[in-house]
Amino acid sequence: MRKIMGAKVLFFFALLSFSAVSAFAQDEEDQGLVMNFYKDSCPQAEDIIKEQVKLLYKRHKNTAFSWLRNIFHDCAVQSCDASLLLDSTRRSLSEKETDRSFGLRNFRYIETVKEAVERECPGVVSCADILVLSAREGIVSLGGPYIPLKTGRRDGRRSRADVVEEYLPDHNETISGVLDRFAAMGIDTPGVVALLGAHSVGRTHCVKLVHRLFPEVDPALNPDHVPHMLHKCPDQIPDPKAVQYVRNDRGTPMVLDNNYYRNILDNKGLLIVDHQLAYDKRTRPYVKKMAKSQDYFFKEFSRAITLLSENNPLTGSKGEIRKQCNLANKLH
């Protein structure tokens, strides 16, 4: 009898020990997002991504704009899980092919970065982390601030094309709509004003702004800026496939700076949302403050990008580490 009781006690303590180890292992497995997540599993990961982004920027300057747009278009739609990068399949449409993704490009260069990381550490670094870290390095390439960002994201397995319009603001949406959508991600008004400062770089296709030029010119536009816009966008119905666009900032088009805010206060914003940002009573004070101080702009921009990059990520055992960023792994 004593032997049986002793065995039961031993079994009970063994079970407790196993449970504690299991719980510890689960905590270890899902530590969420942390700084330098790959320090043991792939210590060179962040340096490889940084070097690849630099090399690509030297060859193709517009890649930096793409990295920056990617983080908006992926992380703002439910989760920062690289769903944006998935190609269409017979069963689902790619987010890349939705109207909201008009003008997105250079996805093949994400694969270039992924391949370089895979050569060093196969099957370790997620496409979601590559997307976020390439955005960070793209911001630096454009003269913006270096933003310390956490890693440890995993990749989703499905496109979110069916909900893109629900989460991602359109270029010409009302400022109330834009503020509401970002507030749902925990990004406040100064953060939204700073994020829209990304319009300091890159270009806007004529398709997105001709309604401000035709059939009549929007009286809110600076009349000195209109001839340039009409020169670049002469057609009332532009061809979406044609290379017809206006630089967002004619002064410093390749630099992420606070010139955007001075432009929109001078009625030179290309999009309706740019004009509203400058004149809505909720956002105007922050626009004026950022127009005066690039340091303030960079501080708020860094904070907002950090919040965006941490929007509902997949971590631990959720999701997967894709072998190719445009394809979910095959399930066996």
mmCIF file of C-alpha atoms in Angstrom:
data_model
loop_
_atom_site.group_PDB
_atom_site.id
_atom_site.type_symbol
_atom_site.label_atom_id
_atom_site.label_comp_id
_atom_site.label_asym_id
_atom_site.label_seq_id
_atom_site.Cartn_x
_atom_site.Cartn_y
_atom_site.Cartn_z
ATOM 1 C CA MET A 1 0.000 0.000 0.000
ATOM 2 C CA ARG A 2 2.823 2.370 0.957
ATOM 3 C CA LYS A 3 4.556 1.591 -2.342
ATOM 4 C CA ILE A 4 1.372 2.465 -4.235
ATOM 5 C CA MET A 5 0.933 5.725 -2.287
ATOM 6 C CA GLY A 6 4.610 6.585 -2.836
ATOM 7 C CA ALA A 7 4.297 5.931 -6.541
ATOM 8 C CA LYS A 8 1.207 8.166 -6.717
ATOM 9 C CA VAL A 9 3.026 10.997 -4.936
ATOM 10 C CA LEU A 10 6.008 10.673 -7.260
ATOM 11 C CA PHE A 11 3.682 10.632 -10.259
ATOM 12 C CA PHE A 12 1.882 13.759 -8.948
ATOM 13 C CA PHE A 13 5.152 15.691 -8.533
ATOM 14 C CA ALA A 14 6.379 14.500 -11.922
ATOM 15 C CA LEU A 15 3.120 15.779 -13.445
ATOM 16 C CA LEU A 16 3.527 19.148 -11.732
ATOM 17 C CA SER A 17 7.109 19.410 -12.981
ATOM 18 C CA PHE A 18 6.054 18.511 -16.516
ATOM 19 C CA SER A 19 3.278 21.126 -16.428
ATOM 20 C CA ALA A 20 5.679 23.784 -15.210
ATOM 21 C CA VAL A 21 8.210 22.917 -17.913
ATOM 22 C CA SER A 22 5.471 22.916 -20.543
ATOM 23 C CA ALA A 23 4.220 26.319 -19.421
ATOM 24 C CA PHE A 24 7.778 27.658 -19.421
ATOM 25 C CA ALA A 25 8.363 26.231 -22.888
ATOM 26 C CA GLN A 26 5.204 27.899 -24.148
ATOM 27 C CA ASP A 27 6.324 31.224 -22.678
ATOM 28 C CA GLU A 28 9.693 30.750 -24.329
ATOM 29 C CA GLU A 29 8.044 29.829 -27.602
ATOM 30 C CA ASP A 30 5.779 32.883 -27.711
ATOM 31 C CA GLN A 31 7.699 35.805 -26.288
ATOM 32 C CA GLY A 32 5.822 38.186 -28.590
ATOM 33 C CA LEU A 33 7.703 40.953 -30.335
ATOM 34 C CA VAL A 34 11.077 41.780 -28.806
ATOM 35 C CA MET A 35 14.156 43.754 -29.746
ATOM 36 C CA ASN A 36 16.731 41.671 -31.625
ATOM 37 C CA PHE A 37 14.530 38.563 -31.758
ATOM 38 C CA TYR A 38 17.031 36.772 -34.035
ATOM 39 C CA LYS A 39 20.123 37.399 -31.892
ATOM 40 C CA ASP A 40 20.629 33.648 -31.375
ATOM 41 C CA SER A 41 18.851 32.048 -34.343
ATOM 42 C CA CYS A 42 20.175 34.414 -37.038
ATOM 43 C CA PRO A 43 22.404 37.133 -35.568
ATOM 44 C CA GLN A 44 23.245 38.619 -38.988
ATOM 45 C CA ALA A 45 19.599 38.986 -40.097
ATOM 46 C CA GLU A 46 19.130 42.713 -39.511
ATOM 47 C CA ASP A 47 22.553 43.557 -40.987
ATOM 48 C CA ILE A 48 21.800 41.503 -44.107
ATOM 49 C CA ILE A 49 18.459 43.274 -44.601
ATOM 50 C CA LYS A 50 20.117 46.672 -44.079
ATOM 51 C CA GLU A 51 22.859 45.889 -46.621
ATOM 52 C CA GLN A 52 20.400 44.565 -49.213
ATOM 53 C CA VAL A 53 18.173 47.645 -48.912
ATOM 54 C CA LYS A 54 21.232 49.878 -49.357
ATOM 55 C CA LEU A 55 22.384 47.974 -52.460
ATOM 56 C CA LEU A 56 18.922 48.051 -54.010
ATOM 57 C CA TYR A 57 18.565 51.765 -53.274
ATOM 58 C CA LYS A 58 21.803 52.492 -55.128
ATOM 59 C CA ARG A 59 20.462 50.691 -58.212
ATOM 60 C CA HIS A 60 16.784 51.655 -57.965
ATOM 61 C CA LYS A 61 16.045 54.795 -55.937
ATOM 62 C CA ASN A 62 12.289 54.211 -56.026
ATOM 63 C CA THR A 63 12.612 51.025 -53.957
ATOM 64 C CA ALA A 64 12.747 53.205 -50.819
ATOM 65 C CA PHE A 65 9.251 54.547 -51.545
ATOM 66 C CA SER A 66 8.048 50.968 -52.023
ATOM 67 C CA TRP A 67 9.453 49.795 -48.676
ATOM 68 C CA LEU A 68 7.676 52.690 -46.977
ATOM 69 C CA ARG A 69 4.330 52.057 -48.675
ATOM 70 C CA ASN A 70 4.554 48.332 -47.915
ATOM 71 C CA ILE A 71 4.446 48.840 -44.159
ATOM 72 C CA PHE A 72 1.293 50.979 -44.458
ATOM 73 C CA HIS A 73 -0.487 48.607 -46.799
ATOM 74 C CA ASP A 74 0.406 45.458 -44.869
ATOM 75 C CA CYS A 75 0.303 46.458 -41.217
ATOM 76 C CA ALA A 76 -2.818 48.631 -41.421
ATOM 77 C CA VAL A 77 -4.945 45.734 -42.706
ATOM 78 C CA GLN A 78 -5.777 43.656 -39.588
ATOM 79 C CA SER A 79 -2.266 42.347 -38.959
ATOM 80 C CA CYS A 80 1.391 42.976 -39.694
ATOM 81 C CA ASP A 81 1.770 39.494 -41.221
ATOM 82 C CA ALA A 82 3.055 40.025 -44.787
ATOM 83 C CA SER A 83 -0.328 39.068 -46.248
ATOM 84 C CA LEU A 84 0.249 41.929 -48.717
ATOM 85 C CA LEU A 85 3.031 39.941 -50.398
ATOM 86 C CA LEU A 86 0.969 36.844 -51.253
ATOM 87 C CA ASP A 87 0.182 36.271 -54.929
ATOM 88 C CA SER A 88 -3.342 35.565 -56.129
ATOM 89 C CA THR A 89 -4.430 31.932 -56.271
ATOM 90 C CA ARG A 90 -7.421 30.199 -57.814
ATOM 91 C CA ARG A 91 -9.237 30.686 -54.523
ATOM 92 C CA SER A 92 -8.178 34.150 -53.409
ATOM 93 C CA LEU A 93 -7.278 37.561 -54.813
ATOM 94 C CA SER A 94 -3.978 39.125 -53.815
ATOM 95 C CA GLU A 95 -4.044 42.343 -51.815
ATOM 96 C CA LYS A 96 -1.543 43.617 -54.377
ATOM 97 C CA GLU A 97 -4.278 43.553 -57.018
ATOM 98 C CA THR A 98 -6.914 45.571 -55.156
ATOM 99 C CA ASP A 99 -7.737 49.189 -56.006
ATOM 100 C CA ARG A 100 -6.229 50.396 -52.728
ATOM 101 C CA SER A 101 -2.863 48.936 -53.807
ATOM 102 C CA PHE A 102 -2.780 50.943 -57.053
ATOM 103 C CA GLY A 103 0.796 51.986 -57.771
ATOM 104 C CA LEU A 104 2.477 49.512 -55.408
ATOM 105 C CA ARG A 105 5.488 47.864 -57.036
ATOM 106 C CA ASN A 106 8.978 46.423 -56.565
ATOM 107 C CA PHE A 107 7.692 43.342 -54.747
ATOM 108 C CA ARG A 108 10.333 41.265 -56.515
ATOM 109 C CA TYR A 109 12.991 43.045 -54.492
ATOM 110 C CA ILE A 110 11.485 41.745 -51.252
ATOM 111 C CA GLU A 111 12.307 38.302 -52.666
ATOM 112 C CA THR A 112 15.882 39.496 -53.301
ATOM 113 C CA VAL A 113 16.217 40.406 -49.616
ATOM 114 C CA LYS A 114 14.529 37.169 -48.513
ATOM 115 C CA GLU A 115 16.902 35.072 -50.630
ATOM 116 C CA ALA A 116 19.935 36.786 -49.069
ATOM 117 C CA VAL A 117 18.607 36.099 -45.564
ATOM 118 C CA GLU A 118 17.716 32.489 -46.467
ATOM 119 C CA ARG A 119 21.297 31.837 -47.621
ATOM 120 C CA GLU A 120 22.508 32.722 -44.122
ATOM 121 C CA CYS A 121 19.633 31.264 -42.057
ATOM 122 C CA PRO A 122 17.175 29.052 -43.960
ATOM 123 C CA GLY A 123 13.622 29.012 -42.608
ATOM 124 C CA VAL A 124 14.253 31.353 -39.684
ATOM 125 C CA VAL A 125 13.373 34.957 -40.580
ATOM 126 C CA SER A 126 9.797 35.813 -41.509
ATOM 127 C CA CYS A 127 8.729 37.851 -44.521
ATOM 128 C CA ALA A 128 6.704 40.009 -42.108
ATOM 129 C CA ASP A 129 9.898 41.012 -40.288
ATOM 130 C CA ILE A 130 11.721 41.546 -43.578
ATOM 131 C CA LEU A 131 8.891 43.837 -44.734
ATOM 132 C CA VAL A 132 9.026 45.899 -41.529
ATOM 133 C CA LEU A 133 12.818 46.114 -41.329
ATOM 134 C CA SER A 134 13.174 47.004 -45.020
ATOM 135 C CA ALA A 135 10.716 49.868 -44.385
ATOM 136 C CA ARG A 136 12.907 51.065 -41.538
ATOM 137 C CA GLU A 137 16.014 51.022 -43.729
ATOM 138 C CA GLY A 138 14.100 52.657 -46.582
ATOM 139 C CA ILE A 139 13.176 55.523 -44.247
ATOM 140 C CA VAL A 140 16.878 55.975 -43.413
ATOM 141 C CA SER A 141 17.779 55.924 -47.148
ATOM 142 C CA LEU A 142 15.343 58.811 -47.648
ATOM 143 C CA GLY A 143 16.994 60.898 -44.943
ATOM 144 C CA GLY A 144 14.474 60.002 -42.250
ATOM 145 C CA PRO A 145 15.117 58.844 -38.691
ATOM 146 C CA TYR A 146 16.453 55.423 -37.669
ATOM 147 C CA ILE A 147 13.629 53.719 -35.755
ATOM 148 C CA PRO A 148 14.425 50.819 -33.381
ATOM 149 C CA LEU A 149 11.785 48.185 -34.115
ATOM 150 C CA LYS A 150 10.921 44.890 -32.459
ATOM 151 C CA THR A 151 10.941 41.600 -34.370
ATOM 152 C CA GLY A 152 9.464 38.139 -33.957
ATOM 153 C CA ARG A 153 6.540 38.376 -36.392
ATOM 154 C CA ARG A 154 5.395 35.326 -38.289
ATOM 155 C CA ASP A 155 3.764 35.143 -41.708
ATOM 156 C CA GLY A 156 0.054 34.789 -42.365
ATOM 157 C CA ARG A 157 -1.242 32.179 -44.765
ATOM 158 C CA ARG A 158 -4.066 34.069 -46.436
ATOM 159 C CA SER A 159 -4.732 37.254 -48.366
ATOM 160 C CA ARG A 160 -6.892 39.887 -46.700
ATOM 161 C CA ALA A 161 -8.020 41.416 -50.000
ATOM 162 C CA ASP A 162 -11.674 41.142 -49.005
ATOM 163 C CA VAL A 163 -11.235 43.600 -46.108
ATOM 164 C CA VAL A 164 -8.580 45.972 -47.486
ATOM 165 C CA GLU A 165 -11.047 48.809 -48.087
ATOM 166 C CA GLU A 166 -12.439 48.411 -44.587
ATOM 167 C CA TYR A 167 -9.056 49.080 -42.973
ATOM 168 C CA LEU A 168 -6.925 51.087 -45.399
ATOM 169 C CA PRO A 169 -7.883 54.743 -45.940
ATOM 170 C CA ASP A 170 -8.150 55.962 -49.509
ATOM 171 C CA HIS A 171 -6.052 58.915 -50.716
ATOM 172 C CA ASN A 172 -9.133 61.107 -50.978
ATOM 173 C CA GLU A 173 -11.020 59.968 -47.902
ATOM 174 C CA THR A 174 -12.259 62.503 -45.367
ATOM 175 C CA ILE A 175 -9.869 63.354 -42.585
ATOM 176 C CA SER A 176 -12.436 62.036 -40.063
ATOM 177 C CA GLY A 177 -12.336 58.642 -41.767
ATOM 178 C CA VAL A 178 -8.538 58.611 -41.743
ATOM 179 C CA LEU A 179 -8.355 59.572 -38.056
ATOM 180 C CA ASP A 180 -10.914 56.916 -37.102
ATOM 181 C CA ARG A 181 -9.135 54.112 -38.952
ATOM 182 C CA PHE A 182 -5.752 54.852 -37.427
ATOM 183 C CA ALA A 183 -7.274 55.391 -33.971
ATOM 184 C CA ALA A 184 -8.489 51.784 -34.149
ATOM 185 C CA MET A 185 -4.780 50.794 -34.306
ATOM 186 C CA GLY A 186 -3.913 52.992 -31.321
ATOM 187 C CA ILE A 187 -2.424 55.830 -33.387
ATOM 188 C CA ASP A 188 -3.518 59.270 -32.171
ATOM 189 C CA THR A 189 -3.982 62.528 -34.097
ATOM 190 C CA PRO A 190 -0.345 63.751 -34.052
ATOM 191 C CA GLY A 191 0.692 60.240 -35.091
ATOM 192 C CA VAL A 192 -1.660 60.340 -38.089
ATOM 193 C CA VAL A 193 -0.407 63.801 -39.081
ATOM 194 C CA ALA A 194 3.163 62.459 -38.932
ATOM 195 C CA LEU A 195 2.359 59.306 -40.931
ATOM 196 C CA LEU A 196 0.847 61.395 -43.728
ATOM 197 C CA GLY A 197 4.216 63.144 -43.844
ATOM 198 C CA ALA A 198 5.256 60.123 -45.913
ATOM 199 C CA HIS A 199 3.607 62.109 -48.758
ATOM 200 C CA SER A 200 6.805 64.163 -48.598
ATOM 201 C CA VAL A 201 8.399 61.597 -50.931
ATOM 202 C CA GLY A 202 7.391 59.712 -54.036
ATOM 203 C CA ARG A 203 4.702 60.655 -56.502
ATOM 204 C CA THR A 204 0.947 60.585 -57.076
ATOM 205 C CA HIS A 205 -0.517 59.119 -60.244
ATOM 206 C CA CYS A 206 -2.777 61.409 -62.231
ATOM 207 C CA VAL A 207 -5.651 58.957 -61.748
ATOM 208 C CA LYS A 208 -5.716 59.953 -58.068
ATOM 209 C CA LEU A 209 -5.821 63.716 -58.552
ATOM 210 C CA VAL A 210 -7.490 64.649 -61.879
ATOM 211 C CA HIS A 211 -10.809 65.221 -60.123
ATOM 212 C CA ARG A 212 -9.128 68.294 -58.599
ATOM 213 C CA LEU A 213 -8.264 69.588 -62.084
ATOM 214 C CA PHE A 214 -11.263 68.612 -64.223
ATOM 215 C CA PRO A 215 -13.863 69.661 -65.211
ATOM 216 C CA GLU A 216 -12.890 72.682 -63.119
ATOM 217 C CA VAL A 217 -9.815 73.371 -61.037
ATOM 218 C CA ASP A 218 -10.377 72.977 -57.299
ATOM 219 C CA PRO A 219 -10.320 76.560 -55.951
ATOM 220 C CA ALA A 220 -8.541 75.300 -52.817
ATOM 221 C CA LEU A 221 -5.391 74.596 -54.878
ATOM 222 C CA ASN A 222 -2.618 77.185 -54.970
ATOM 223 C CA PRO A 223 -3.050 78.832 -58.420
ATOM 224 C CA ASP A 224 0.737 78.958 -58.843
ATOM 225 C CA HIS A 225 0.886 75.164 -58.521
ATOM 226 C CA VAL A 226 -1.944 74.371 -60.934
ATOM 227 C CA PRO A 227 -0.032 74.884 -64.260
ATOM 228 C CA HIS A 228 2.553 72.287 -63.184
ATOM 229 C CA MET A 229 -0.176 69.817 -62.258
ATOM 230 C CA LEU A 230 -1.975 70.353 -65.569
ATOM 231 C CA HIS A 231 1.293 69.927 -67.447
ATOM 232 C CA LYS A 232 1.865 66.573 -65.761
ATOM 233 C CA CYS A 233 -1.805 65.497 -65.937
ATOM 234 C CA PRO A 234 -3.247 66.934 -69.177
ATOM 235 C CA ASP A 235 -5.938 64.251 -69.642
ATOM 236 C CA GLN A 236 -9.276 64.316 -67.894
ATOM 237 C CA ILE A 237 -9.353 60.505 -68.000
ATOM 238 C CA PRO A 238 -5.727 59.391 -67.618
ATOM 239 C CA ASP A 239 -4.552 55.917 -68.578
ATOM 240 C CA PRO A 240 -3.887 54.023 -65.321
ATOM 241 C CA LYS A 241 -1.041 52.140 -67.023
ATOM 242 C CA ALA A 242 0.647 55.277 -68.349
ATOM 243 C CA VAL A 243 3.544 56.893 -66.502
ATOM 244 C CA GLN A 244 1.619 60.047 -65.649
ATOM 245 C CA TYR A 245 2.251 61.450 -62.203
ATOM 246 C CA VAL A 246 3.127 64.508 -60.136
ATOM 247 C CA ARG A 247 5.899 64.533 -57.564
ATOM 248 C CA ASN A 248 4.466 64.910 -54.082
ATOM 249 C CA ASP A 249 7.109 67.487 -53.208
ATOM 250 C CA ARG A 250 8.840 69.333 -56.060
ATOM 251 C CA GLY A 251 11.420 70.855 -53.710
ATOM 252 C CA THR A 252 12.865 67.729 -52.063
ATOM 253 C CA PRO A 253 11.153 64.783 -53.818
ATOM 254 C CA MET A 254 13.682 62.190 -52.627
ATOM 255 C CA VAL A 255 13.919 63.343 -49.010
ATOM 256 C CA LEU A 256 11.609 62.491 -46.125
ATOM 257 C CA ASP A 257 11.353 65.886 -44.447
ATOM 258 C CA ASN A 258 8.907 68.421 -43.058
ATOM 259 C CA ASN A 259 8.658 70.333 -46.348
ATOM 260 C CA TYR A 260 5.365 68.479 -46.925
ATOM 261 C CA TYR A 261 3.736 70.435 -44.104
ATOM 262 C CA ARG A 262 4.886 73.780 -45.462
ATOM 263 C CA ASN A 263 3.531 72.754 -48.869
ATOM 264 C CA ILE A 264 0.071 71.810 -47.626
ATOM 265 C CA LEU A 265 -0.179 75.023 -45.576
ATOM 266 C CA ASP A 266 0.556 76.790 -48.891
ATOM 267 C CA ASN A 267 -2.285 74.821 -50.599
ATOM 268 C CA LYS A 268 0.112 72.696 -52.648
ATOM 269 C CA GLY A 269 -1.075 69.324 -51.384
ATOM 270 C CA LEU A 270 -2.035 67.052 -54.280
ATOM 271 C CA LEU A 271 -4.743 65.044 -52.540
ATOM 272 C CA ILE A 272 -7.964 66.012 -50.800
ATOM 273 C CA VAL A 273 -6.674 64.462 -47.567
ATOM 274 C CA ASP A 274 -3.541 66.678 -47.745
ATOM 275 C CA HIS A 275 -5.704 69.796 -47.928
ATOM 276 C CA GLN A 276 -7.988 68.620 -45.132
ATOM 277 C CA LEU A 277 -4.998 67.803 -42.925
ATOM 278 C CA ALA A 278 -3.823 71.412 -43.180
ATOM 279 C CA TYR A 279 -7.203 72.982 -42.441
ATOM 280 C CA ASP A 280 -9.130 70.640 -40.136
ATOM 281 C CA LYS A 281 -9.132 72.096 -36.604
ATOM 282 C CA ARG A 282 -8.093 68.721 -35.134
ATOM 283 C CA THR A 283 -4.965 68.350 -37.261
ATOM 284 C CA ARG A 284 -3.922 71.901 -38.229
ATOM 285 C CA PRO A 285 -2.068 72.654 -34.930
ATOM 286 C CA TYR A 286 0.152 69.579 -35.453
ATOM 287 C CA VAL A 287 0.700 70.432 -39.138
ATOM 288 C CA LYS A 288 1.925 73.898 -38.132
ATOM 289 C CA LYS A 289 4.149 72.458 -35.410
ATOM 290 C CA MET A 290 5.703 69.903 -37.802
ATOM 291 C CA ALA A 291 6.192 72.586 -40.469
ATOM 292 C CA LYS A 292 8.308 74.485 -37.943
ATOM 293 C CA SER A 293 10.185 71.549 -36.415
ATOM 294 C CA GLN A 294 11.612 68.582 -38.286
ATOM 295 C CA ASP A 295 12.701 67.083 -34.964
ATOM 296 C CA TYR A 296 9.084 67.067 -33.784
ATOM 297 C CA PHE A 297 7.972 65.522 -37.076
ATOM 298 C CA PHE A 298 10.605 62.776 -36.810
ATOM 299 C CA LYS A 299 9.710 62.069 -33.168
ATOM 300 C CA GLU A 300 6.008 61.627 -33.929
ATOM 301 C CA PHE A 301 6.716 59.764 -37.174
ATOM 302 C CA SER A 302 8.967 57.274 -35.351
ATOM 303 C CA ARG A 303 6.360 56.712 -32.650
ATOM 304 C CA ALA A 304 3.582 56.159 -35.208
ATOM 305 C CA ILE A 305 5.636 53.776 -37.371
ATOM 306 C CA THR A 306 6.462 51.761 -34.242
ATOM 307 C CA LEU A 307 2.768 51.454 -33.355
ATOM 308 C CA LEU A 308 1.892 50.534 -36.935
ATOM 309 C CA SER A 309 4.613 47.865 -37.045
ATOM 310 C CA GLU A 310 3.219 46.251 -33.879
ATOM 311 C CA ASN A 311 -0.388 46.080 -35.051
ATOM 312 C CA ASN A 312 -1.772 42.642 -34.130
ATOM 313 C CA PRO A 313 1.217 40.526 -35.253
ATOM 314 C CA LEU A 314 1.307 36.733 -35.427
ATOM 315 C CA THR A 315 3.882 35.425 -32.968
ATOM 316 C CA GLY A 316 4.939 32.191 -31.273
ATOM 317 C CA SER A 317 3.331 29.202 -32.980
ATOM 318 C CA LYS A 318 0.816 31.250 -34.983
ATOM 319 C CA GLY A 319 1.344 31.580 -38.723
ATOM 320 C CA GLU A 320 4.527 30.285 -40.349
ATOM 321 C CA ILE A 321 7.917 31.256 -41.741
ATOM 322 C CA ARG A 322 7.395 31.357 -45.503
ATOM 323 C CA LYS A 323 10.042 29.915 -47.797
ATOM 324 C CA GLN A 324 9.055 32.452 -50.463
ATOM 325 C CA CYS A 325 7.366 35.706 -49.530
ATOM 326 C CA ASN A 326 4.817 35.556 -52.359
ATOM 327 C CA LEU A 327 3.633 32.018 -51.537
ATOM 328 C CA ALA A 328 2.249 30.380 -48.413
ATOM 329 C CA ASN A 329 4.091 27.162 -47.558
ATOM 330 C CA LYS A 330 2.562 23.934 -48.833
ATOM 331 C CA LEU A 331 0.859 21.938 -46.114
ATOM 332 C CA HIS A 332 1.727 18.242 -46.097
#
